[in-house]
């Protein structure tokens, strides 16, 4: 096997012998440009190699490997080479003579050459390092040793616990941030929350004292925060600046990991997305191998333009066979997100996922596979797949159970649409999922751990099956709420539509008491449940004022989209901080927002544009003293110049009965646009004697676009009416307008009522639970209900 290589080595030896023979061996090794040269020196000097020469040989072999591209690296060949075995055996006899740095360095490099953890040399090196580390290892050697243990997956070992203890006891004296960050990542599975906070504070201090923080340090900080599930904005912002300043030096693996970390920590940087998109687009021609391409596809897909999407999608099909389940899930998600159309690709993807599912026994992997299959055009599962799911349910946490439930619900929906049937095995599986989920919630005893499990629960199944039990668990554990988790709990409550005054009051009190420890990025999440659920805590003004104090000094640097959503949420609560509004309604801010909207997905872009319009409208109507102009006329005309669709059953009933009560179809107008473009279900006009006034020929046809019939779009309603007359707006409020658990109207519907009243309307809201109640089950009762609300009690 080595005959030809030996011949080449012999020729090199004859040529080099004279020049090398007079030089020290270490200098000769450092001059080597090929691993065969080093192996030749080892062979000729194996009887006399010292521990330093052994280390030099390892170092040079590893440096030569690092200089090669990933396709040219041959660590397995080096590890199998006869002279590497010679070096291996020599090292075993030199361990006691090695100094600390040499010992750990040799251990690290040996592992890089794929020597197994059970190899006697590795075990001997680890044992010797264990003996020395307490009293002799400095922070740099300790960090390298922790990496060696991490490479062996010994994250939860007593030895890693000992390293964590050493770091804890010596944290105040550590000044080497590079080594500390390595240690933080490797011990992150073993640290307490208090130790976590100490590490973050120390990192922040050392980071600020560095003249130019390195990219590797910033990457490890993000990885640590991801490992401990801690969205600490001050450090994330610092790291993000380092990434932006060094984007040209970031490779695909780095950009991919940063995107993953940001997504996991729910940290969004518009600037990073812009420059990362440019950087990744430059890489497209460079990566055709499967392992690298999947990272590029997943990272670039969501932010790519049409041309980039076409380029990256064209490479996928030929590489699919090379991907593992996690990669296949990421690919599936990206394809669905991109609305990619290819029957052949989806068929092949389904076949691969099912083949993995047939042999997988790991719960998390089975969950990934089932979830990926459920996203495909045909999500049906066979009996064997269902059995696989059932077998792992007792081992799953809420997150895993939720993924299974979401997948089964998609499967049920598909069968119902295409086969018009729901099978017993589907319902039985849902019942089991429901049972294990309730059991998991009832056994929870830690607020932070509970949040980790429920934070990503999908809406449909959660809303129907788990919301009551989850709120009960939060009530039981709410004394654990603090500055570290208050925004997380608030964000979760926003998704539930469940009004718990106990939890919201607790959130408000924690914010007031601990605001100095809460980052401005967290304020939107904290405000959101109060806005959505239309709830004022007892200390409302103090709570909202405290939140704004936290924000005021950061208004110029916060994300534009975040500020728009924040402004709208506060406006829903009838709270209009002037500093915030002046920041938003500023030409420079709006220009920044426009440039950010260009790279957002179309659905999010539309949502941001609509929220800005609604905020503009709210400020014009509720705070005219700020003199902020209305600049959404063209936007609204475009948005509302569309078919509004047909009425639902309840609205059609109300429309016909209003016509009957008011004296004819020409006395009620349907699908009306108010000034400033609020949509009104129905409208009528009463004169000063409470008699309905007919509209004449300009009534709106059902299902057609609503229209304006005032000369000005922004004038007050009453100004165009006869003296003493009033315009009445009827709003049918379905279940979405109310909190889930109590008949309490939510924030947007309450705001709309305020605005219509400011515009001169008398607003009559008809809740669905009143209209559909037993008391109004007959037509006469409903007619009387409408007469009473329009004309007053006893009127006809």
mmCIF file of C-alpha atoms in Angstrom, residues 263 325-326 328-334 336-337 346 349-350 353-354 356-357 362-381 385 388-389 392 398-411 429 433 456-461 495:
data_model
loop_
_atom_site.group_PDB
_atom_site.id
_atom_site.type_symbol
_atom_site.label_atom_id
_atom_site.label_comp_id
_atom_site.label_asym_id
_atom_site.label_seq_id
_atom_site.Cartn_x
_atom_site.Cartn_y
_atom_site.Cartn_z
ATOM 1 C CA UNK A 263 -33.737 32.359 15.056
ATOM 2 C CA UNK A 325 -33.521 13.661 8.675
ATOM 3 C CA UNK A 326 -32.798 17.074 10.246
ATOM 4 C CA UNK A 328 -34.501 16.974 5.084
ATOM 5 C CA UNK A 329 -36.824 18.783 7.508
ATOM 6 C CA UNK A 330 -35.007 22.070 6.917
ATOM 7 C CA UNK A 331 -35.172 21.532 3.176
ATOM 8 C CA UNK A 332 -38.901 20.734 3.351
ATOM 9 C CA UNK A 333 -39.616 23.838 5.420
ATOM 10 C CA UNK A 334 -37.625 26.017 3.038
ATOM 11 C CA UNK A 336 -42.822 25.143 1.492
ATOM 12 C CA UNK A 337 -41.833 28.671 2.516
ATOM 13 C CA UNK A 346 -41.780 16.198 -3.391
ATOM 14 C CA UNK A 349 -38.569 13.715 -0.635
ATOM 15 C CA UNK A 350 -41.538 11.741 0.734
ATOM 16 C CA UNK A 353 -38.527 10.521 4.728
ATOM 17 C CA UNK A 354 -40.622 7.335 4.894
ATOM 18 C CA UNK A 356 -35.861 6.865 7.376
ATOM 19 C CA UNK A 357 -39.044 6.559 9.458
ATOM 20 C CA UNK A 362 -35.039 7.905 18.351
ATOM 21 C CA UNK A 363 -38.097 9.949 19.505
ATOM 22 C CA UNK A 364 -36.735 13.326 18.368
ATOM 23 C CA UNK A 365 -35.819 11.925 14.949
ATOM 24 C CA UNK A 366 -39.206 10.243 14.513
ATOM 25 C CA UNK A 367 -40.870 13.560 15.396
ATOM 26 C CA UNK A 368 -38.753 15.375 12.801
ATOM 27 C CA UNK A 369 -39.578 12.845 10.095
ATOM 28 C CA UNK A 370 -43.323 12.810 10.793
ATOM 29 C CA UNK A 371 -43.409 16.601 10.914
ATOM 30 C CA UNK A 372 -41.588 16.869 7.580
ATOM 31 C CA UNK A 373 -43.949 14.341 5.959
ATOM 32 C CA UNK A 374 -46.951 16.291 7.245
ATOM 33 C CA UNK A 375 -45.801 19.390 5.356
ATOM 34 C CA UNK A 376 -45.713 17.637 1.992
ATOM 35 C CA UNK A 377 -48.614 17.709 -0.495
ATOM 36 C CA UNK A 378 -49.597 14.163 0.557
ATOM 37 C CA UNK A 379 -49.101 13.795 4.335
ATOM 38 C CA UNK A 380 -50.757 10.363 4.736
ATOM 39 C CA UNK A 381 -49.098 7.847 7.120
ATOM 40 C CA UNK A 385 -45.676 4.858 10.904
ATOM 41 C CA UNK A 388 -43.713 4.192 15.514
ATOM 42 C CA UNK A 389 -45.362 7.348 16.823
ATOM 43 C CA UNK A 392 -42.307 6.942 21.572
ATOM 44 C CA UNK A 398 -44.650 18.929 25.221
ATOM 45 C CA UNK A 399 -42.717 20.237 22.236
ATOM 46 C CA UNK A 400 -42.426 16.758 20.733
ATOM 47 C CA UNK A 401 -46.035 15.883 21.523
ATOM 48 C CA UNK A 402 -47.148 19.121 19.893
ATOM 49 C CA UNK A 403 -45.201 18.380 16.718
ATOM 50 C CA UNK A 404 -46.864 14.973 16.519
ATOM 51 C CA UNK A 405 -50.290 16.521 17.118
ATOM 52 C CA UNK A 406 -49.734 19.150 14.424
ATOM 53 C CA UNK A 407 -48.688 16.435 11.984
ATOM 54 C CA UNK A 408 -51.728 14.267 12.765
ATOM 55 C CA UNK A 409 -54.089 17.227 12.385
ATOM 56 C CA UNK A 410 -52.611 17.964 8.952
ATOM 57 C CA UNK A 411 -53.071 14.324 8.066
ATOM 58 C CA UNK A 429 -53.661 8.874 18.300
ATOM 59 C CA UNK A 433 -51.374 12.836 22.582
ATOM 60 C CA UNK A 456 -43.392 26.738 20.402
ATOM 61 C CA UNK A 457 -46.733 24.961 20.720
ATOM 62 C CA UNK A 458 -48.707 25.279 17.487
ATOM 63 C CA UNK A 459 -51.952 27.198 17.684
ATOM 64 C CA UNK A 460 -54.706 24.782 16.611
ATOM 65 C CA UNK A 461 -54.106 21.846 18.897
ATOM 66 C CA UNK A 495 -50.824 33.758 21.815
#
